[in-house]
mmCIF file of C-alpha atoms in Angstrom:
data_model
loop_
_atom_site.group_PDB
_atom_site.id
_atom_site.type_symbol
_atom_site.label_atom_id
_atom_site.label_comp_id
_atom_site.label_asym_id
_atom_site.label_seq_id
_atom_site.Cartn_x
_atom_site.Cartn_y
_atom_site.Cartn_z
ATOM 1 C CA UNK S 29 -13.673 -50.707 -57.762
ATOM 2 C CA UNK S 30 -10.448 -48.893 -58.279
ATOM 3 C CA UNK S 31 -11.937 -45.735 -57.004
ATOM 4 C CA UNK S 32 -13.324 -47.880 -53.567
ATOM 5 C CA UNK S 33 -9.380 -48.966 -52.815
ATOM 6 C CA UNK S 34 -8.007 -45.660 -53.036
ATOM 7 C CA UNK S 35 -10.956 -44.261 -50.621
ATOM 8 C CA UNK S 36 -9.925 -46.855 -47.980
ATOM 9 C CA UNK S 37 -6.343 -46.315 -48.515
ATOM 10 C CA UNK S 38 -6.983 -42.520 -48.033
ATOM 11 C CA UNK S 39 -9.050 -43.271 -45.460
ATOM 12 C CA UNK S 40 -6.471 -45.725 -43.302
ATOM 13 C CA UNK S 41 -3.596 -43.055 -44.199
ATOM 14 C CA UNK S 42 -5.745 -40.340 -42.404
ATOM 15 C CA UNK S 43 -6.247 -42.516 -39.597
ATOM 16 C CA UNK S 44 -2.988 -43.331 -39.463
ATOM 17 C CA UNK S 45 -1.549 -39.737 -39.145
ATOM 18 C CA UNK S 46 -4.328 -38.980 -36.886
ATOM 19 C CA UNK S 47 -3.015 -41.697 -34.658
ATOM 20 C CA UNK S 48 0.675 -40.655 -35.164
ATOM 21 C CA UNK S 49 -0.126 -36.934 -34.027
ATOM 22 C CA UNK S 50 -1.833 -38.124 -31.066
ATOM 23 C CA UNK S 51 0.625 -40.478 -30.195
ATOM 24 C CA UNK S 52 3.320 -37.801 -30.538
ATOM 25 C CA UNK S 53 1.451 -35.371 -28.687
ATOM 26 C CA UNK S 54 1.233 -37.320 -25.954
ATOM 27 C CA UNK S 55 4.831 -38.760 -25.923
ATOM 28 C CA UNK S 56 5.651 -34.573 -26.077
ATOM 29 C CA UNK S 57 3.667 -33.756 -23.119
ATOM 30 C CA UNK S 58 4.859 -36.348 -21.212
ATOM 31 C CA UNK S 59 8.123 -35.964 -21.713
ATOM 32 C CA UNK S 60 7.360 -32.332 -20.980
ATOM 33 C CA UNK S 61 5.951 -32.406 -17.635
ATOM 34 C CA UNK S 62 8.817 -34.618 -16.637
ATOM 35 C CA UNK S 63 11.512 -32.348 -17.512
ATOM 36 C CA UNK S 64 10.332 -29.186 -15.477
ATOM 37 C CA UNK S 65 9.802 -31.881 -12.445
ATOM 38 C CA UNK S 66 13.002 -32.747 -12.515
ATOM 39 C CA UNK S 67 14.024 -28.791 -12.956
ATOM 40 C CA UNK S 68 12.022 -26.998 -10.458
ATOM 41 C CA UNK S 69 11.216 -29.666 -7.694
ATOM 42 C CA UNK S 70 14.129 -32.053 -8.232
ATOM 43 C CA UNK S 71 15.994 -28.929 -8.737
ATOM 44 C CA UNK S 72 17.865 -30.107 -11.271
ATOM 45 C CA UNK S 73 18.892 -27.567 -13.239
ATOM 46 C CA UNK S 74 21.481 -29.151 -15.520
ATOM 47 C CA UNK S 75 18.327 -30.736 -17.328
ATOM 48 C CA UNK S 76 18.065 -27.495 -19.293
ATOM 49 C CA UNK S 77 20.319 -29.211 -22.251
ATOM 50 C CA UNK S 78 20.470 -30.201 -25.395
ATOM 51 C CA UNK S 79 19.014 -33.429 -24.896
ATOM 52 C CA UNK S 80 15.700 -31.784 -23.660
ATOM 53 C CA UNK S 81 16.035 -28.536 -25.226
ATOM 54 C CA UNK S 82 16.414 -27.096 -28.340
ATOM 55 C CA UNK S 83 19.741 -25.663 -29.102
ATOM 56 C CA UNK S 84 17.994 -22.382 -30.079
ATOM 57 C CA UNK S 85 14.956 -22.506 -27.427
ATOM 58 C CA UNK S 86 13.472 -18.628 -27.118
ATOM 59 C CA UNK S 87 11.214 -17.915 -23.934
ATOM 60 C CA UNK S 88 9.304 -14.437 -24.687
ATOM 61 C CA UNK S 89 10.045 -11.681 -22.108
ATOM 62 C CA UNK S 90 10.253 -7.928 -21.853
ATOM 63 C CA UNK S 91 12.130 -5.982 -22.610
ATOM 64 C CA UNK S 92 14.026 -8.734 -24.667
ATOM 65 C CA UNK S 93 13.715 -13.021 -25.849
ATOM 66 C CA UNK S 94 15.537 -15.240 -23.676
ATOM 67 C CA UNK S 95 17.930 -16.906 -25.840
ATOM 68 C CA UNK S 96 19.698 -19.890 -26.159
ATOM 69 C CA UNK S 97 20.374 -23.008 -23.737
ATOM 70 C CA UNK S 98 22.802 -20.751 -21.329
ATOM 71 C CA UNK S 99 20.563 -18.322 -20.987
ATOM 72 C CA UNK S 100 17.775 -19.956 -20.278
ATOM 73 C CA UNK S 101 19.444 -22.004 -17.990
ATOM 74 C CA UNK S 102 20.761 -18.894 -15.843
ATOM 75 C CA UNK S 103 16.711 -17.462 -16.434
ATOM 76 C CA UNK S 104 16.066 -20.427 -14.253
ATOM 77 C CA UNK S 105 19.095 -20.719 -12.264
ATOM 78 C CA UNK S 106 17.254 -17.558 -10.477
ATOM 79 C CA UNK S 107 14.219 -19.144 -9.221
ATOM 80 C CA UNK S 108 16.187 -22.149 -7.625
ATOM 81 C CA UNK S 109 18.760 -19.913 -5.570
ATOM 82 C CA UNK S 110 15.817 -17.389 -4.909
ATOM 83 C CA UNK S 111 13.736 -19.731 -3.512
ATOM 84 C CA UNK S 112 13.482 -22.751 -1.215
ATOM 85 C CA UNK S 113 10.908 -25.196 -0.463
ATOM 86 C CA UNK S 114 9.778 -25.331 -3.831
ATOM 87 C CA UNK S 115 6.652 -26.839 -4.945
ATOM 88 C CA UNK S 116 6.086 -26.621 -8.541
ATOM 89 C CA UNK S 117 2.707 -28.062 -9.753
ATOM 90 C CA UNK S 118 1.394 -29.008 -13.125
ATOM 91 C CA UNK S 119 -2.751 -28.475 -12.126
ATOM 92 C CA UNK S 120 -3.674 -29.215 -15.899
ATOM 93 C CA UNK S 121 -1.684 -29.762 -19.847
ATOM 94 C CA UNK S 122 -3.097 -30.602 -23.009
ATOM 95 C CA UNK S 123 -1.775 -30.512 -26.267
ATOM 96 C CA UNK S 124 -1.605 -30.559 -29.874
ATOM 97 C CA UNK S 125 0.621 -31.736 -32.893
ATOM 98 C CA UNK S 126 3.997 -29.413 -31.472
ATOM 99 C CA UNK S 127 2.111 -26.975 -29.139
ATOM 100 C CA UNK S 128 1.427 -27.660 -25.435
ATOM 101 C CA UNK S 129 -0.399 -25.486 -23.004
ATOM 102 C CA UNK S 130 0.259 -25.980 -19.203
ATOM 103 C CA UNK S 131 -1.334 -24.400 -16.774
ATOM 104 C CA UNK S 132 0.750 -24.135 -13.271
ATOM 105 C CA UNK S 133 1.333 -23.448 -9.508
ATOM 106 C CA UNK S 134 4.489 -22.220 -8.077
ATOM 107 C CA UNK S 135 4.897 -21.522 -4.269
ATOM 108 C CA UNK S 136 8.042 -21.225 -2.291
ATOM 109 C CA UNK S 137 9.593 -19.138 0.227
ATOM 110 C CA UNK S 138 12.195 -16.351 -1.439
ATOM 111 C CA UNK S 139 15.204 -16.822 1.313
ATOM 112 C CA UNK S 140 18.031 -15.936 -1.373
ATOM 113 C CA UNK S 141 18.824 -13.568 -4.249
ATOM 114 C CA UNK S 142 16.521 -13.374 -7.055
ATOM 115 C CA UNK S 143 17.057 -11.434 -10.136
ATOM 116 C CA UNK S 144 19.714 -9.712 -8.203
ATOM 117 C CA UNK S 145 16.927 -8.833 -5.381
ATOM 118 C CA UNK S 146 18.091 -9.487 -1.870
ATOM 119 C CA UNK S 147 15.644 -12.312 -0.191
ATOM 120 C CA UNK S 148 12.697 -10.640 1.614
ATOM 121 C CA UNK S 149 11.606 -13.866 3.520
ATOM 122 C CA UNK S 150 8.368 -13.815 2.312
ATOM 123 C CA UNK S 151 6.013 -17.029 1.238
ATOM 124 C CA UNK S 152 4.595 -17.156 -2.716
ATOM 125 C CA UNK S 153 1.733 -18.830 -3.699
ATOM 126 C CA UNK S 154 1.329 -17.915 -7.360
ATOM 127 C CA UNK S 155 -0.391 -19.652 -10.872
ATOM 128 C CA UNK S 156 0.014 -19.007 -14.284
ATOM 129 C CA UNK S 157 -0.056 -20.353 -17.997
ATOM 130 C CA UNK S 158 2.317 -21.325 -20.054
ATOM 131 C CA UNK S 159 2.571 -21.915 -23.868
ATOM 132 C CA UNK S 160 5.263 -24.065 -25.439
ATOM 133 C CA UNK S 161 6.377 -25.456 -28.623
ATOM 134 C CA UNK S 162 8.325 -28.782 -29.328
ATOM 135 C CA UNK S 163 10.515 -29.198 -32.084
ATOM 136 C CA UNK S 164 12.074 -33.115 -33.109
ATOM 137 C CA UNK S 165 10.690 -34.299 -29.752
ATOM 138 C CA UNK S 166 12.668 -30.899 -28.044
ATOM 139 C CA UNK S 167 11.229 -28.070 -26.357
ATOM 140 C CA UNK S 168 11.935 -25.222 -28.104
ATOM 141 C CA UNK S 169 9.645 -22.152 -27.526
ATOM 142 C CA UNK S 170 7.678 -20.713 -24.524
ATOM 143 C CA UNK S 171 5.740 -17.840 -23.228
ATOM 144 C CA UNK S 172 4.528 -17.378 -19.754
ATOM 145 C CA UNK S 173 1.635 -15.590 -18.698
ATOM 146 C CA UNK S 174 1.033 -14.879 -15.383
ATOM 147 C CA UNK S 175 -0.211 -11.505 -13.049
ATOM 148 C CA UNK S 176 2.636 -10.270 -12.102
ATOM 149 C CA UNK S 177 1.291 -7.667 -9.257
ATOM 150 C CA UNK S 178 0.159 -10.825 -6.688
ATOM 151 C CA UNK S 179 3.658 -12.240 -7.151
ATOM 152 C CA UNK S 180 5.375 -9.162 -6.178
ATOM 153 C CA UNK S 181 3.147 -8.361 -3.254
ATOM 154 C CA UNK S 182 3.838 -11.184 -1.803
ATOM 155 C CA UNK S 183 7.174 -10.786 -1.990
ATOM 156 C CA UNK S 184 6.776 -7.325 -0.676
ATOM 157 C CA UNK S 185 8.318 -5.683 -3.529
ATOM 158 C CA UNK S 186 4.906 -3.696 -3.640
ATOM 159 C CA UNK S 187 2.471 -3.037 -1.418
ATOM 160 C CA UNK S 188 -0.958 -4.105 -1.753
ATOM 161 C CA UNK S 189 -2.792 -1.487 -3.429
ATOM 162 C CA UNK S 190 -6.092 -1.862 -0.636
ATOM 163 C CA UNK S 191 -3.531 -1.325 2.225
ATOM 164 C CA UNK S 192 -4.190 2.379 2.530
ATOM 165 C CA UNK S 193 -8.109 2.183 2.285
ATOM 166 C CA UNK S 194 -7.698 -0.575 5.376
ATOM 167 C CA UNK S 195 -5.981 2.534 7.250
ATOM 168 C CA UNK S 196 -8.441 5.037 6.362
ATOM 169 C CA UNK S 197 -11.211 2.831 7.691
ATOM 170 C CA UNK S 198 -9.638 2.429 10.600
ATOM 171 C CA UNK S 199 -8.790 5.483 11.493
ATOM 172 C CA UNK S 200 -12.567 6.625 10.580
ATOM 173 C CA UNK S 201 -13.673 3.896 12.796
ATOM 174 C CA UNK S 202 -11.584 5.714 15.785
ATOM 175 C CA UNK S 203 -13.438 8.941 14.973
ATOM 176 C CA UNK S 204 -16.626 6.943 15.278
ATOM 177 C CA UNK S 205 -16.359 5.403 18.805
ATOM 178 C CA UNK S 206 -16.193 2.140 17.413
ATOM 179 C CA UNK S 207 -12.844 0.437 19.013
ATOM 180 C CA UNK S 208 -14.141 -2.975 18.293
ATOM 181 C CA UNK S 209 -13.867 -2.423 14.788
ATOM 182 C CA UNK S 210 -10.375 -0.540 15.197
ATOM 183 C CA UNK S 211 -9.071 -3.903 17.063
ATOM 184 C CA UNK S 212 -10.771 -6.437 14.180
ATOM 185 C CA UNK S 213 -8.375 -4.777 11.841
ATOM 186 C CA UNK S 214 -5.561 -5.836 13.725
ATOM 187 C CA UNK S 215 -3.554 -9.354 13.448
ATOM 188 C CA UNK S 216 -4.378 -11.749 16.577
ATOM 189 C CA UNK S 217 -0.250 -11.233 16.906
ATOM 190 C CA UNK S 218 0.047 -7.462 16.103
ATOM 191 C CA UNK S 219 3.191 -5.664 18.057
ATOM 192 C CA UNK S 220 1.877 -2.558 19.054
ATOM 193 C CA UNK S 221 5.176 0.599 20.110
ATOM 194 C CA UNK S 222 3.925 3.981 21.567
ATOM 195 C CA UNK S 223 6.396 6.641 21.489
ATOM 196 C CA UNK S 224 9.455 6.112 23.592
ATOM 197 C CA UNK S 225 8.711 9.115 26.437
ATOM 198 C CA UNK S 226 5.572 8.573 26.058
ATOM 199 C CA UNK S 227 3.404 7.876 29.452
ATOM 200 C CA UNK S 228 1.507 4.972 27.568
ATOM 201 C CA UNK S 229 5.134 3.379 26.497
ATOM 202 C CA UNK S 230 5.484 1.225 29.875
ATOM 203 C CA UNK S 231 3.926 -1.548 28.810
ATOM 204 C CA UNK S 232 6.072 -1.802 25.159
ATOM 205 C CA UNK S 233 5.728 -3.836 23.098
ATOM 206 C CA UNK S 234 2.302 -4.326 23.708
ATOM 207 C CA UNK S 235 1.100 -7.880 22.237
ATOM 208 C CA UNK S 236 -2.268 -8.608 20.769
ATOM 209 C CA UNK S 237 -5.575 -6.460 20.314
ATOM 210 C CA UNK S 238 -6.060 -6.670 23.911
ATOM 211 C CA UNK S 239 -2.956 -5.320 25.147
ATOM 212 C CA UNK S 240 -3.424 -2.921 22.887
ATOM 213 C CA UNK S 241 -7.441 -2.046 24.415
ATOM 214 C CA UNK S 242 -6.252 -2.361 27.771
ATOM 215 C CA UNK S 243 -2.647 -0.587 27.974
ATOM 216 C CA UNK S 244 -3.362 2.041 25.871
ATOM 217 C CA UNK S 245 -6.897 3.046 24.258
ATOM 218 C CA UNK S 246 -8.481 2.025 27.576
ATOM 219 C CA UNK S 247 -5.887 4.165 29.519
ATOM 220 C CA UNK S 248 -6.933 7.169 27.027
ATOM 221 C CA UNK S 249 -10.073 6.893 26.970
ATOM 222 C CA UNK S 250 -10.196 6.994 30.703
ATOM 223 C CA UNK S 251 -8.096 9.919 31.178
ATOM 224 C CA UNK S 252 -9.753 12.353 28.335
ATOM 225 C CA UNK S 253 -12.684 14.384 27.980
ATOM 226 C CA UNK S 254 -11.941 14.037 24.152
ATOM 227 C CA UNK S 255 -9.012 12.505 21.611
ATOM 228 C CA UNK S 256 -9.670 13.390 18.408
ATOM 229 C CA UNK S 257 -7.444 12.515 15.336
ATOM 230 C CA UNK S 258 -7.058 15.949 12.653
ATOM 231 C CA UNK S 259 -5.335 16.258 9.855
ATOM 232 C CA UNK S 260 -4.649 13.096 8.864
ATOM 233 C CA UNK S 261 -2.388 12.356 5.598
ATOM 234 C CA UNK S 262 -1.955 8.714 4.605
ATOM 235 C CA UNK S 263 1.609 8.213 2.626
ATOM 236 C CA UNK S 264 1.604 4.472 0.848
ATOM 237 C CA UNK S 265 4.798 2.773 1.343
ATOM 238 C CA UNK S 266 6.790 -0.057 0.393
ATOM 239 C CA UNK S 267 6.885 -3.466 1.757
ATOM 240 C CA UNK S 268 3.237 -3.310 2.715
ATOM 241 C CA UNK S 269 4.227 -0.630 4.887
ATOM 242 C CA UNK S 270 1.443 3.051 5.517
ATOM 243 C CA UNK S 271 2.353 6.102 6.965
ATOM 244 C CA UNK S 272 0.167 8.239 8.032
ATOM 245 C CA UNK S 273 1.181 12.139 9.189
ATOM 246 C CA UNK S 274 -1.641 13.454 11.641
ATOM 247 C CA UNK S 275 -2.252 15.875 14.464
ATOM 248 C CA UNK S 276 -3.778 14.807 18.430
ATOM 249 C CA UNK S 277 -6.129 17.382 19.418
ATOM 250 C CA UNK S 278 -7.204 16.182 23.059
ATOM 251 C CA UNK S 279 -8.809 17.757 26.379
ATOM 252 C CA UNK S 280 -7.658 16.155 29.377
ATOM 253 C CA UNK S 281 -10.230 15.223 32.470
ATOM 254 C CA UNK S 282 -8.105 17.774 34.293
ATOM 255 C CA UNK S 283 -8.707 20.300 32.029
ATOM 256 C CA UNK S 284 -5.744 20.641 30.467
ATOM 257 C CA UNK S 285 -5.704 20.709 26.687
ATOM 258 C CA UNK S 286 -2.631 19.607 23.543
ATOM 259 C CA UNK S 287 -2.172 19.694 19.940
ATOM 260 C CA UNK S 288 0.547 17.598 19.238
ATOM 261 C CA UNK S 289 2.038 16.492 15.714
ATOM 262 C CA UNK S 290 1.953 12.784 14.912
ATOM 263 C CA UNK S 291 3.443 9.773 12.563
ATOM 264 C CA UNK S 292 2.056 6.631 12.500
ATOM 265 C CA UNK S 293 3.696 3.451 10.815
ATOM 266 C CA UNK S 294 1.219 0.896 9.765
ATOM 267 C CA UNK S 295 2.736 -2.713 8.787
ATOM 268 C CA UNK S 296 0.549 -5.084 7.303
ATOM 269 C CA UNK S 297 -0.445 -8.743 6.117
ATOM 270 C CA UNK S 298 -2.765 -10.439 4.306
ATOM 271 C CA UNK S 299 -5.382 -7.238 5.084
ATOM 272 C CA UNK S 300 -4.689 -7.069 8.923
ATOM 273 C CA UNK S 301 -2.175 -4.827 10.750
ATOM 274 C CA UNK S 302 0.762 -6.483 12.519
ATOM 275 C CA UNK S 303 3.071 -3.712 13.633
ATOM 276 C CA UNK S 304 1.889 -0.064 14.500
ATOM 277 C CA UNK S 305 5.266 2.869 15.460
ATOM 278 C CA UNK S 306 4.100 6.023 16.919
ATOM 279 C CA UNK S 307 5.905 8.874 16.529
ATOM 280 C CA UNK S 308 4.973 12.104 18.344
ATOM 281 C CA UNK S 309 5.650 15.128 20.600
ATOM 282 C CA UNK S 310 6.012 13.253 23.637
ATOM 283 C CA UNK S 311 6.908 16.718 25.484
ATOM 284 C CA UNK S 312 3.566 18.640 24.347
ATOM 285 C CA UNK S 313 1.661 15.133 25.927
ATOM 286 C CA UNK S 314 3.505 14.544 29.175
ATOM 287 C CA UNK S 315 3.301 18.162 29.835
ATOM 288 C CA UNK S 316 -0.299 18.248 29.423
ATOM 289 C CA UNK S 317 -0.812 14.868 31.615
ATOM 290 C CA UNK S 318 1.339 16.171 34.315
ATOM 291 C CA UNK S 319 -0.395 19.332 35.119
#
């Protein structure tokens, strides 16, 4: 009999605790996702405090630990001047006993200094997980993981790696005849600059594939027995930026022949070319055209 009662106490003192971590698991998470509302969205930075933090809360980074409420604080302090219309989503958190896992969406547009990195203007769309750990009802530890390469492309800190393949395609496209392929590759908006000197500069800026077909590969195609692109050399850039170094080697309908030296600087976005500068020997050209 005596053995019965201590198996149900045992048994109602596991259920108990059970019901206590759940309880405080849940009161943690809540209590969680409310703070970094209030601190990202609300933008209420002053919510990084004692009250919600411990006194001693460590974020993991590299090279070293953020450290204490202050720092952390100014950690943060970046994203909210870096960045306005914020949107900072909790897509999923679950937890247990102390730890919580979120996983999270952050987009915003970077029109001020971040990290001491003047503001580029550009839209982010990024997700990531993060791991924390409460302490007496306080957050106290966390560790982000997230891919940091999408997050500074979009910024155009880096360029996206596929940027120069998109170039050579094009330009192997060109060699092949096949314009229609040269203009997909091009934004519906793209601002298109021959040379100044150039003949085919009167119409700059040209605006929009068919600008571009009309006042300038049209033109060229009309004009020359052949246009041929040699030598080309594609340079990767910055900023989603391509330059490529090249050579025209053309014949003329009136016979008259040019090898001219070339730049071309590629902009793009989201895998489509918006701004194209052409740099040549506008001399060597004209001088062929005008004979």
């Amino acid at each position: 009999m005596k053995k019965r009662i201590l198996l149900f106490g045992m048994t109602l003192l596991c259920i108990s605790t059970i019901f206590a971590q759940k309880s405080t698991s849940e009161n943690n998470i809540k209590m969680y996702a409310k703070v970094w509302d209030d601190i990202v969205n609300k933008r209420q930075i002053d919510q990084i405090n004692t009250t919600n933090f411990d006194t001693n809360i460590t974020m993991v980074s590299s090279p070293e630990n953020v450290v204490g409420i202050e720092n952390f604080k100014a950690h943060y302090q970046n994203y909210l001047t870096g960045f306005s219309d914020i949107t900072f989503t909790i897509v999923d958190i679950f937890g247990q006993g102390d730890k919580i896992v979120k996983h999270w969406n952050f987009k915003g547009k970077n029109t001020g200094e971040f990290f001491g990195m003047p503001p580029t203007g550009k839209t982010v769309n990024v997700e990531g997980v993060t791991i924390a750990k409460m302490k007496n009802g306080k957050i106290a530890h966390e560790q982000d993981f997230m891919d940091s390469m999408p997050f500074m492309q979009q910024l155009g800190i880096l360029s996206n790696p596929e940027n120069v393949n998109l170039i050579n395609t094009l330009y192997q496209s060109f060699a092949k005849g096949d314009v229609p392929s040269v203009l997909a590759a091009m934004d519906t908006n793209i601002i298109w600059f021959e040379a100044e000197g150039n003949k085919y500069a009167d119409g700059n800026p040209y605006k929009g594939p068919e600008a571009v077909l009309n006042g300038v590969f049209g033109r060229i195609l009309a004009e020359h027995e052949y246009f041929t692109l040699d030598e080309i050399q594609l340079h990767e850039m910055s900023n989603n930026q391509v330059l490529a170094t090249l050579r025209y080697k053309a014949k003329l309908k009136n016979g008259n022949e040019y090898n001219a030296q070339v730049a071309h600087h590629w902009t793009l976005r989201n895998g489509k070319v918006t701004v194209f500068q052409q740099y040549v020997d506008t001399k060597k050209l004209n001088d062929a055209l005008s004979k």
